[in-house]
Amino acid sequence: MKKALHYSASALAMFGFASCSNDLNEPNAVPDGTEVAVSFDLNLPSDLGTRAVETGTGTSCNQLYYAVFESETQKLVKSEQITAFNGGLTDKVTFSLISGRKYDFLFFASNTAADNVYSINADGKGVSVNYGNIKANVETNDAFFNQELGLKITSGMTQSVKLYRPFAQLNIGTTAADLANSAAAGFTLDKTSVTVPVYSGFSLTDGSLIGNAEEKTFASNVITGIPGDFPVSGYDYIGLNYLLVNDRELVMVQFSALTAAGDTQEFSYGNVPVQRNYRTNIYGNLLTTTFDYNIEIVPDFEQPDLNYQQVVSTAEEFVSAITSPNVAKVIVPADLDLTAVAPADLTFSTPKEIQVADGATVTLPAKGALIAEQGLTLTGKGTLTNEAVADTEADATAGSTFRQLIRVMSGELVIDGMTLINDMDYHMHGNGSAGYPYNSAAISYYNDTDVTIKNATIKSGEFTLCGMGRDVASGNIVLDNSYFESTSSSQNGTNNWSYAIRMYGSKGAVTDCTVVGVQGGLSVDSNMECTITGGTYTTHNSPGKTDAFYPLYITNGAIVTVEGGEFAGAVERSPLAQGKSAIVSGDNDVNLPSGGAIIKGGKFSGLPYNHVTNTLIVAPEGYEIVANTGADKDTYPWIAQKK
């Protein structure tokens, strides 16, 4: 199949793609049917700053394929592969054609050394790539193309055509010190290779890609043959490859480094931006450091740079990075104080990845949150928190008050490895009627947002994770190997309490998590189907109070399958529990339907029950809930198991 590319009008003009006739009505036009000479001045890019050669010394292209077709009939008039360019940037070809007719002209410039890599398709209109013959770090794999479509011949004429690279250029670089340190540690780099999804060919007629992207490996090859200087000062080439990709994509790059003896190191770089006719540079101390690397995408000619990845050290740089549509990843290497940033400046409309280094803390203003309109990925082993500031009397009276760290309106939220601390001494919610319909929550997510949280620690004075859009939310919520803790209690005020987690969505999975609450642990709501596998779910009383409720609460049509885990409450809220209430179903907010539980495994401080119908929740066929006779029977007197 062909995968069409979509270009803006300016991009189409740049590439010379034509979809209508190009009539040339010159004063000295000759009668139709006259044979005339038509010449093309072919120009390779004069700005070679994106090429892996020293700027201005020439190009590796030494041959030209051209084909001429009648526009209306698509009859092939002539095609040929000729010697061209001779190390320069320009050449000329001349055709004898018939005036009054329209022709399509296709051009492909390459190096003879790549003849076993690139081949012209049988119809003369496309180029195929033989990945079985591709090696990494080969400058002669570079090539250029363009076309002139629907050109009406009116007289002898000369056209100028600039050729463009159909590939993305991927450059990988490191420092001399990194190479030396790696060698001192016993790993002397000799060869490299990359594996990346690429296409099998492209059309010379319109640039569309042929086939589907498939993962291909550019075979390992020595790095000593890469000419010229790395595009970023202070770095040396350890990889250069030309990738046939879509107009703009994010891809996974797998980079292999090898010694002469065959010892190998493998590196993976996720969501690397690649774009046709652009270069992407990955550089840093790549061999000895896994965290500290940079990725940037740079245009071939005069367009402004697209800085995919930006390292920030000030509040101003952070705001600029998250609000720029050209920055996809923001790296925070050290503590960052954002408390003086206006909350409105923390909203961003394009998906972002924010990576916070181990030990670094990002501090938000008290009433500021990272508001992601289309998605957020938060990674690293750092901390995201907020400034602890008391509400003003006016704020408290108006209800214009809340504390949040992250609000995701749609798209995908991914948190991996981070610690989030949302003022654990703050328990107020915003007053919706005053224009503040916000719960205090470390994380709030809305509507169709998918959520994945793993290897994380999240603490909050109210919700750690709060779904919004009851009966509307449709996302998939996955919580894995993470710790959630809330200090919320109804003792803080009848309108200002919460569960540690409130899950809205269509499906959920909670695996090996620890959920600690006072008012409640995990609440599953909104007709969600959720599975709990392993983990610990507890509630406890505040000092001197009896305010603990349910470790797991199920309401509003939700169905939770418990396959394992330990559930311990602190208070017997119903004699049905025959112990301290642990798993409970009910109406939560008044007049909501109850939820249901399918109990297949786990240990419980009390029997599961529905507090509205005052009935026990029994195990499904093939399973049973029985008295625990193990060493932990005092904490978990009941256990679910297969019969």
XYZ file of C-alpha atoms in Angstrom:
643
model
C 0.000 0.000 0.000
C 1.043 3.614 -0.312
C 1.004 5.867 2.688
C 0.296 9.407 1.607
C 2.068 12.303 3.264
C 0.237 15.463 4.128
C 2.085 18.715 3.593
C 1.025 22.278 4.203
C 0.759 24.600 1.223
C 4.160 26.091 2.066
C 5.702 22.630 2.317
C 4.249 21.639 -1.038
C 5.742 24.732 -2.552
C 9.121 23.943 -1.008
C 9.195 20.382 -2.308
C 7.877 21.348 -5.731
C 4.976 18.907 -5.636
C 2.563 19.917 -8.391
C -1.014 18.785 -8.795
C -2.029 21.020 -11.689
C -0.541 22.046 -15.008
C 2.352 24.470 -15.152
C 1.835 26.352 -18.422
C 4.702 28.536 -19.602
C 3.372 31.155 -22.002
C 6.536 32.795 -23.254
C 6.532 35.591 -25.880
C 8.603 33.464 -28.290
C 6.437 30.325 -28.020
C 6.671 28.036 -31.043
C 3.791 26.221 -32.779
C 2.554 23.043 -31.196
C 4.258 19.907 -32.504
C 7.672 21.512 -32.823
C 10.616 19.656 -31.321
C 12.385 21.931 -28.844
C 15.175 21.643 -26.276
C 14.146 21.673 -22.617
C 16.874 21.911 -19.969
C 16.800 21.416 -16.240
C 19.346 22.938 -13.899
C 19.451 20.481 -10.982
C 20.576 21.784 -7.614
C 21.501 19.789 -4.570
C 21.085 21.682 -1.274
C 23.623 24.471 -1.055
C 23.366 24.511 2.740
C 25.162 21.297 3.650
C 25.070 21.988 7.366
C 22.738 19.062 7.839
C 24.885 16.670 5.850
C 27.599 14.487 7.293
C 30.271 16.208 5.212
C 32.292 19.299 5.844
C 30.135 22.269 4.918
C 30.699 23.507 1.395
C 33.073 20.751 0.183
C 30.531 19.007 -2.046
C 28.227 16.011 -2.028
C 28.470 12.259 -2.213
C 25.982 12.082 -5.109
C 27.644 11.113 -8.401
C 24.785 9.808 -10.516
C 21.327 10.894 -11.579
C 18.285 8.873 -12.568
C 15.652 10.733 -14.544
C 12.410 9.732 -16.216
C 10.084 11.694 -18.512
C 6.412 10.728 -18.945
C 3.644 12.275 -21.002
C 1.340 13.767 -18.392
C -1.967 12.720 -19.917
C -1.140 9.180 -21.042
C 1.690 8.449 -18.572
C 3.594 6.971 -21.494
C 7.299 6.743 -20.742
C 9.217 9.044 -23.099
C 12.711 8.464 -21.767
C 14.526 7.250 -18.661
C 18.213 6.962 -17.955
C 20.788 6.826 -15.180
C 23.784 9.025 -15.914
C 26.968 10.229 -14.279
C 26.341 13.606 -12.685
C 27.483 16.327 -10.290
C 31.201 15.320 -10.202
C 31.502 16.283 -6.546
C 29.628 19.531 -7.077
C 26.150 20.692 -6.209
C 24.671 21.417 -9.653
C 24.281 19.727 -13.012
C 22.191 20.106 -16.165
C 20.149 17.685 -18.269
C 18.566 18.522 -21.623
C 15.677 16.833 -23.436
C 14.251 17.164 -26.951
C 10.485 17.314 -26.508
C 7.388 18.303 -28.449
C 5.865 21.723 -27.854
C 2.196 21.874 -26.892
C 2.396 18.726 -24.766
C 2.630 18.306 -21.009
C 5.277 16.154 -19.359
C 6.150 14.814 -15.933
C 9.842 14.820 -14.970
C 11.201 12.657 -12.127
C 14.712 12.944 -10.655
C 16.696 10.838 -8.179
C 20.322 11.639 -7.287
C 22.436 9.035 -5.473
C 25.886 7.503 -5.240
C 26.977 4.481 -7.253
C 28.150 2.891 -4.006
C 24.477 2.640 -2.985
C 23.347 0.784 -6.114
C 22.872 -2.381 -4.066
C 20.753 -0.426 -1.566
C 18.437 1.602 -3.814
C 16.724 0.377 -6.976
C 14.318 2.060 -9.356
C 10.957 0.288 -9.516
C 9.859 -1.409 -12.740
C 7.414 1.384 -13.587
C 10.197 3.958 -13.306
C 8.240 5.978 -10.769
C 9.526 4.822 -7.423
C 12.572 3.794 -5.413
C 12.842 0.641 -3.291
C 15.246 0.131 -0.392
C 17.033 -3.181 0.147
C 17.658 -3.248 3.901
C 19.551 -6.518 3.616
C 22.382 -4.530 2.030
C 22.339 -1.492 4.301
C 25.168 -0.832 6.703
C 25.237 1.828 9.362
C 27.465 4.893 9.159
C 27.656 5.011 5.349
C 27.581 8.550 3.982
C 27.033 7.329 0.438
C 23.551 6.101 1.397
C 22.408 9.719 1.200
C 20.208 10.610 -1.786
C 17.921 13.358 -3.104
C 14.840 13.605 -5.310
C 12.178 15.886 -6.732
C 9.883 16.183 -9.725
C 8.253 18.633 -12.104
C 4.712 17.593 -12.997
C 2.405 18.755 -15.769
C 4.954 21.046 -17.420
C 3.559 22.302 -20.737
C 6.216 22.844 -23.351
C 5.735 26.099 -25.272
C 9.268 26.749 -26.524
C 12.850 25.988 -25.721
C 13.199 26.623 -22.007
C 15.332 26.101 -18.938
C 13.876 25.088 -15.572
C 15.586 25.091 -12.198
C 14.794 22.220 -9.824
C 16.124 21.819 -6.305
C 16.424 18.253 -5.047
C 15.541 17.287 -1.490
C 16.444 14.398 0.774
C 13.628 11.817 1.088
C 15.154 10.625 4.370
C 15.537 11.774 7.903
C 19.175 11.979 8.879
C 19.856 10.436 12.291
C 23.138 11.491 13.896
C 24.441 10.030 17.158
C 27.353 11.635 18.943
C 29.338 11.552 22.149
C 32.314 13.353 23.638
C 35.967 12.396 23.339
C 36.046 12.137 27.131
C 33.154 9.674 27.068
C 34.967 7.522 24.516
C 38.125 7.646 26.632
C 36.302 6.806 29.859
C 34.533 3.922 28.156
C 37.843 2.588 26.828
C 39.446 2.905 30.269
C 36.594 0.798 31.629
C 37.362 -1.897 29.080
C 34.942 -0.981 26.281
C 36.716 0.527 23.255
C 34.094 1.467 20.705
C 34.695 0.203 17.172
C 31.325 -0.245 15.431
C 27.715 0.830 15.866
C 24.339 -0.074 14.407
C 20.745 1.062 14.789
C 17.373 -0.645 14.637
C 14.401 1.573 13.819
C 11.010 1.338 12.034
C 11.349 2.489 8.407
C 9.528 2.147 5.082
C 10.483 -0.003 2.103
C 10.291 2.620 -0.624
C 8.807 5.870 -1.868
C 7.197 7.356 -4.959
C 9.229 9.758 -7.089
C 5.955 11.225 -8.310
C 4.607 12.576 -5.034
C 6.944 11.392 -2.284
C 4.380 9.035 -0.760
C 5.758 6.082 1.148
C 5.375 2.498 -0.034
C 4.467 -0.292 2.356
C 4.196 -0.072 6.129
C 6.882 0.896 8.584
C 8.772 -2.178 9.781
C 11.621 -2.488 12.237
C 14.882 -2.807 10.317
C 18.492 -3.068 11.464
C 21.252 -1.053 9.808
C 24.109 -3.557 10.107
C 27.010 -2.704 12.397
C 29.833 -0.786 10.760
C 32.936 1.066 11.868
C 32.560 4.663 12.981
C 35.904 5.816 11.575
C 34.469 6.237 8.095
C 31.973 8.976 9.019
C 33.306 12.204 7.473
C 33.145 15.702 8.842
C 32.274 17.223 12.193
C 29.265 16.333 14.305
C 26.583 19.037 13.950
C 26.854 19.965 17.653
C 30.173 21.406 18.749
C 32.127 19.308 21.239
C 30.780 15.947 20.100
C 32.079 13.243 17.776
C 30.113 10.964 15.459
C 29.442 7.437 16.644
C 26.471 6.930 14.319
C 24.975 8.301 11.087
C 22.053 6.820 9.182
C 19.449 7.829 6.617
C 15.935 6.728 7.581
C 12.979 6.522 5.220
C 10.196 7.720 7.509
C 6.954 9.631 7.333
C 6.788 13.402 7.218
C 7.133 13.545 10.985
C 7.125 10.651 13.438
C 8.184 9.638 16.932
C 10.106 6.374 16.802
C 11.991 4.013 19.084
C 15.698 3.963 18.245
C 17.690 0.947 19.400
C 21.397 1.744 19.265
C 24.075 -0.947 19.500
C 27.700 -0.185 20.326
C 30.347 -2.875 19.690
C 34.041 -3.365 20.336
C 36.361 -4.980 17.823
C 36.163 -8.149 19.936
C 32.373 -8.220 19.623
C 31.421 -6.991 23.093
C 28.126 -5.113 22.883
C 26.221 -2.414 24.735
C 22.577 -1.746 23.892
C 20.820 1.595 24.297
C 17.198 2.547 23.623
C 15.863 6.033 22.983
C 12.073 6.313 23.008
C 9.895 8.839 21.177
C 12.734 10.178 19.053
C 11.411 12.702 16.517
C 12.404 12.072 12.919
C 11.289 14.069 9.913
C 12.009 13.820 6.204
C 14.672 16.240 4.987
C 15.559 17.069 8.596
C 18.340 15.848 10.820
C 17.841 14.498 14.320
C 20.821 14.621 16.669
C 21.118 12.383 19.720
C 24.145 13.381 21.736
C 25.580 13.286 25.225
C 27.856 11.056 27.279
C 26.044 8.110 25.780
C 28.438 5.287 26.611
C 28.862 6.048 30.303
C 25.601 7.829 31.225
C 22.057 6.631 30.536
C 20.149 9.704 31.732
C 22.111 12.641 30.387
C 21.475 12.864 26.674
C 19.913 15.373 24.321
C 17.748 14.975 21.256
C 17.088 17.761 18.795
C 15.590 17.930 15.343
C 17.089 20.495 12.980
C 15.721 21.623 9.602
C 17.673 21.295 6.399
C 17.230 24.890 5.321
C 15.807 28.094 6.729
C 12.903 26.957 8.888
C 13.263 27.595 12.646
C 14.717 24.755 14.681
C 12.369 22.276 16.305
C 13.947 21.562 19.682
C 12.341 18.291 20.573
C 14.049 18.052 23.929
C 14.944 20.931 26.228
C 16.877 20.950 29.484
C 15.522 23.646 31.816
C 17.085 25.230 34.878
C 14.849 28.255 35.493
C 11.130 28.868 35.869
C 11.155 30.957 32.700
C 12.763 28.144 30.704
C 10.282 25.631 32.105
C 7.244 27.712 31.152
C 8.667 28.394 27.701
C 9.315 24.681 27.133
C 5.934 23.337 28.230
C 3.991 25.981 26.310
C 5.977 25.585 23.076
C 4.413 23.199 20.532
C 7.944 22.462 19.269
C 9.177 20.986 22.558
C 7.948 17.498 23.355
C 10.267 16.567 26.221
C 11.384 18.730 29.140
C 14.289 17.588 31.310
C 14.651 18.960 34.846
C 18.145 18.041 36.108
C 18.023 19.829 39.488
C 15.634 21.486 41.965
C 13.260 23.894 40.239
C 11.205 26.538 42.071
C 8.027 27.443 40.153
C 6.207 29.081 43.072
C 6.371 32.531 41.442
C 4.858 31.314 38.167
C 1.293 32.436 37.454
C -0.948 29.326 37.565
C -2.339 30.178 34.128
C 1.150 29.780 32.649
C 1.298 26.109 33.618
C -1.286 25.036 31.014
C -0.053 23.340 27.826
C -2.018 22.278 24.767
C 0.273 19.633 23.240
C 1.393 16.351 24.829
C 4.527 16.683 26.960
C 7.030 14.435 28.659
C 8.635 15.903 31.771
C 11.628 14.024 33.140
C 12.807 14.946 36.643
C 16.227 13.730 37.715
C 16.765 11.560 40.781
C 16.871 13.805 43.841
C 15.472 16.867 42.062
C 12.279 18.545 43.316
C 9.909 20.667 41.252
C 7.808 22.960 43.457
C 4.562 24.404 42.074
C 2.682 27.437 43.414
C 0.056 26.622 46.046
C -2.886 27.010 43.681
C -1.031 26.042 40.522
C -1.163 22.724 38.702
C 0.345 21.327 35.538
C -2.712 21.366 33.270
C -2.304 19.034 30.301
C -4.976 19.503 27.670
C -3.767 16.605 25.485
C -1.652 14.381 27.704
C 1.362 14.219 30.017
C 4.171 11.754 30.703
C 6.055 12.303 33.960
C 9.191 10.226 34.401
C 12.364 10.037 36.447
C 12.936 9.514 40.146
C 12.405 13.089 41.246
C 9.639 14.782 43.229
C 6.757 17.034 42.222
C 5.215 19.024 45.064
C 3.600 22.381 45.833
C 4.142 25.305 48.134
C 2.329 25.011 51.466
C 0.487 28.302 51.845
C -2.613 28.958 53.943
C -5.710 30.253 52.154
C -6.543 33.894 52.534
C -9.774 34.658 54.348
C -11.260 35.925 51.076
C -10.366 32.701 49.260
C -11.829 30.578 52.017
C -15.052 32.610 52.052
C -15.440 32.536 48.260
C -14.497 28.895 47.962
C -11.845 29.753 45.371
C -9.498 27.262 46.900
C -7.971 23.868 46.175
C -4.597 22.158 45.920
C -3.558 20.123 42.877
C -0.376 19.024 41.153
C -1.608 17.606 37.825
C -4.813 18.021 35.863
C -5.167 16.070 32.589
C -8.124 16.959 30.397
C -7.733 14.265 27.697
C -5.186 12.038 26.027
C -2.896 9.920 28.159
C -1.315 10.362 31.563
C 1.757 8.263 32.332
C 3.672 8.530 35.601
C 6.684 6.288 36.081
C 9.051 6.355 39.049
C 8.081 9.766 40.412
C 7.107 10.967 43.886
C 4.177 13.392 44.116
C 3.342 15.188 47.372
C 0.233 17.375 47.345
C 0.081 19.421 50.604
C -0.865 16.688 53.050
C -2.159 19.193 55.619
C -4.684 20.740 53.209
C -8.198 19.310 52.923
C -10.430 21.907 51.221
C -12.204 21.623 47.867
C -13.072 24.432 45.515
C -16.628 25.776 45.431
C -18.057 24.914 42.020
C -20.571 27.738 42.143
C -17.712 30.198 42.584
C -16.003 29.001 39.431
C -13.684 26.529 41.148
C -15.073 23.038 40.404
C -11.838 21.415 41.510
C -11.257 18.761 44.091
C -8.010 18.933 45.961
C -6.091 16.057 44.412
C -2.514 15.292 43.543
C -3.883 14.182 40.159
C -7.238 14.858 38.526
C -8.092 13.310 35.177
C -11.104 13.936 32.964
C -13.363 12.112 30.540
C -11.493 9.877 28.058
C -8.052 10.176 29.656
C -6.090 6.925 29.933
C -3.968 6.711 33.081
C -0.901 4.569 33.759
C 0.908 4.976 37.085
C 3.761 2.640 37.973
C 6.659 2.576 40.407
C 5.403 5.840 41.890
C 4.687 7.313 45.318
C 1.761 9.735 45.600
C 0.653 11.448 48.823
C -2.061 14.038 49.327
C -4.203 15.739 51.948
C -7.200 14.752 49.805
C -7.326 12.542 46.694
C -4.074 11.164 45.389
C -5.840 10.273 42.117
C -9.279 11.625 41.289
C -11.404 10.748 38.263
C -13.683 13.505 36.966
C -16.774 13.122 34.820
C -18.925 10.569 36.586
C -20.734 8.339 34.050
C -18.819 10.096 31.269
C -15.242 8.997 31.910
C -14.196 6.215 29.534
C -10.453 5.795 29.993
C -8.379 2.770 30.927
C -6.771 3.153 34.369
C -3.694 1.060 35.201
C -1.981 1.306 38.606
C 1.071 -0.864 39.175
C 3.586 -1.244 42.003
C 2.834 2.195 43.445
C 2.121 3.754 46.849
C -0.899 6.028 47.447
C -1.595 7.780 50.757
C -4.246 10.300 51.808
C -4.786 12.015 55.161
C -8.338 13.083 54.338
C -11.072 12.559 56.931
C -14.670 13.645 57.407
C -13.401 15.236 60.605
C -11.911 17.924 58.363
C -15.403 19.070 57.370
C -18.486 17.434 55.928
C -17.764 18.731 52.411
C -14.004 18.238 52.465
C -13.176 14.572 52.649
C -12.130 12.058 50.043
C -10.903 8.584 49.338
C -7.224 8.100 48.677
C -8.183 7.106 45.091
C -11.396 7.664 43.141
C -11.392 5.702 39.889
C -13.646 6.668 36.986
C -13.379 5.086 33.550
C -14.365 2.024 31.581
C -11.672 -0.411 32.735
C -9.164 -0.529 35.548
C -6.345 -2.755 36.789
C -4.615 -2.365 40.141
C -1.591 -4.587 40.685
C 0.684 -4.825 43.742
C -0.148 -1.343 45.002
C -0.282 0.018 48.541
C -3.231 2.312 49.270
C -3.411 3.991 52.681
C -6.297 6.220 53.753
C -8.361 7.487 56.639
C -11.739 8.346 55.147
C -11.270 5.618 52.567
C -8.756 3.796 50.406
C -9.767 2.907 46.859
C -13.211 3.844 45.508
C -14.272 2.350 42.152
C -17.146 4.168 40.486
C -18.989 4.910 37.249
C -19.743 1.414 35.879
C -16.049 0.604 35.696
C -14.820 -2.963 35.385
C -11.748 -3.239 37.595
C -9.417 -6.052 38.621
C -7.274 -5.988 41.756
C -4.306 -8.324 41.886
C -2.112 -8.206 44.963
C -1.161 -5.242 47.099
C -2.221 -3.837 50.466
C -5.277 -1.625 51.060
C -5.754 -0.138 54.528
C -7.489 2.606 56.436
C -6.567 3.892 59.875
C -8.011 6.300 62.401
C -6.633 9.774 62.872
C -4.966 10.213 66.288
C -7.619 10.251 68.994
C -10.509 9.763 66.546
C -12.678 7.019 65.085
C -12.857 8.250 61.522
C -11.588 5.378 59.372
C -13.844 3.933 56.693
C -13.367 1.385 53.903
C -10.132 0.193 52.242
C -12.165 -0.704 49.116
C -15.507 0.871 48.235
C -17.520 -0.029 45.125
C -20.397 2.092 43.861
C -22.451 3.321 40.912
C -22.577 0.107 38.915
C -18.870 -0.662 39.076
C -17.773 -4.296 39.254
C -14.466 -5.151 40.934
C -12.857 -8.572 40.619
C -10.535 -9.198 43.568
C -7.968 -11.818 42.642
C -5.627 -11.119 45.519
C -4.429 -8.526 47.981
C -4.777 -7.696 51.651
C -7.624 -5.446 52.841
C -7.649 -4.128 56.416
C -9.925 -1.484 57.885
C -9.750 0.036 61.369
C -13.446 0.147 62.367
C -16.346 -2.302 62.241
C -18.948 -0.210 60.442
C -21.497 -3.046 60.261
C -21.970 -6.287 62.203
C -22.202 -8.003 58.811
C -18.431 -7.683 58.523
C -17.796 -9.893 61.542
C -14.647 -7.861 61.866
C -13.390 -4.482 60.690
C -15.028 -3.275 57.487
C -12.781 -3.913 54.490
C -14.642 -4.307 51.167
C -17.985 -2.527 51.010
C -20.502 -1.731 48.287
C -23.144 0.978 48.436
C -24.620 4.147 47.041
C -21.764 6.498 48.047
C -23.481 9.765 47.043
C -27.198 9.409 47.697
C -29.325 7.689 45.033
C -26.459 6.146 43.119
C -26.765 2.420 42.404
C -24.546 0.069 44.328
C -21.564 -1.690 42.844
C -20.589 -5.332 42.967
C -17.570 -7.462 43.794
C -16.348 -10.810 42.493
C -14.149 -12.170 45.252
C -11.689 -14.830 44.051
C -8.748 -14.207 46.338
C -7.329 -11.998 49.045
C -7.336 -11.562 52.803
C -9.783 -9.323 54.672
C -10.240 -7.748 58.098
C -13.992 -8.249 57.653
C -16.437 -9.976 55.342
C -17.408 -8.045 52.179
C -20.932 -6.572 52.289
C -23.371 -4.075 50.786
C -24.297 -1.441 53.371
C -27.469 -0.381 51.486
C -29.041 -3.825 51.162
C -27.408 -5.053 54.379
C -26.321 -8.277 52.703
C -23.006 -10.069 52.424
C -21.137 -10.230 49.131
C -20.602 -13.918 48.543
C -17.850 -15.547 46.516
C -18.691 -16.756 42.973
C -19.109 -20.402 42.087
C -15.905 -22.329 42.612
C -14.594 -19.952 45.279
C -15.240 -19.439 48.985
C -14.532 -17.007 51.790
C -13.441 -18.868 54.910
C -11.842 -18.215 58.266
C -8.112 -17.587 58.057
C -6.091 -19.974 60.205
C -2.712 -18.515 59.271
C -0.309 -16.485 61.389
C -1.911 -13.214 60.225
C -5.452 -14.236 61.212
C -5.735 -11.455 63.798
C -5.295 -8.816 61.098
C -7.041 -10.744 58.337
C -9.577 -13.138 59.902
C -11.096 -13.940 56.482
C -9.538 -15.307 53.334
C -10.878 -16.012 49.821
C -9.732 -19.070 47.945
C -10.683 -21.665 45.389
C -12.823 -24.457 46.759
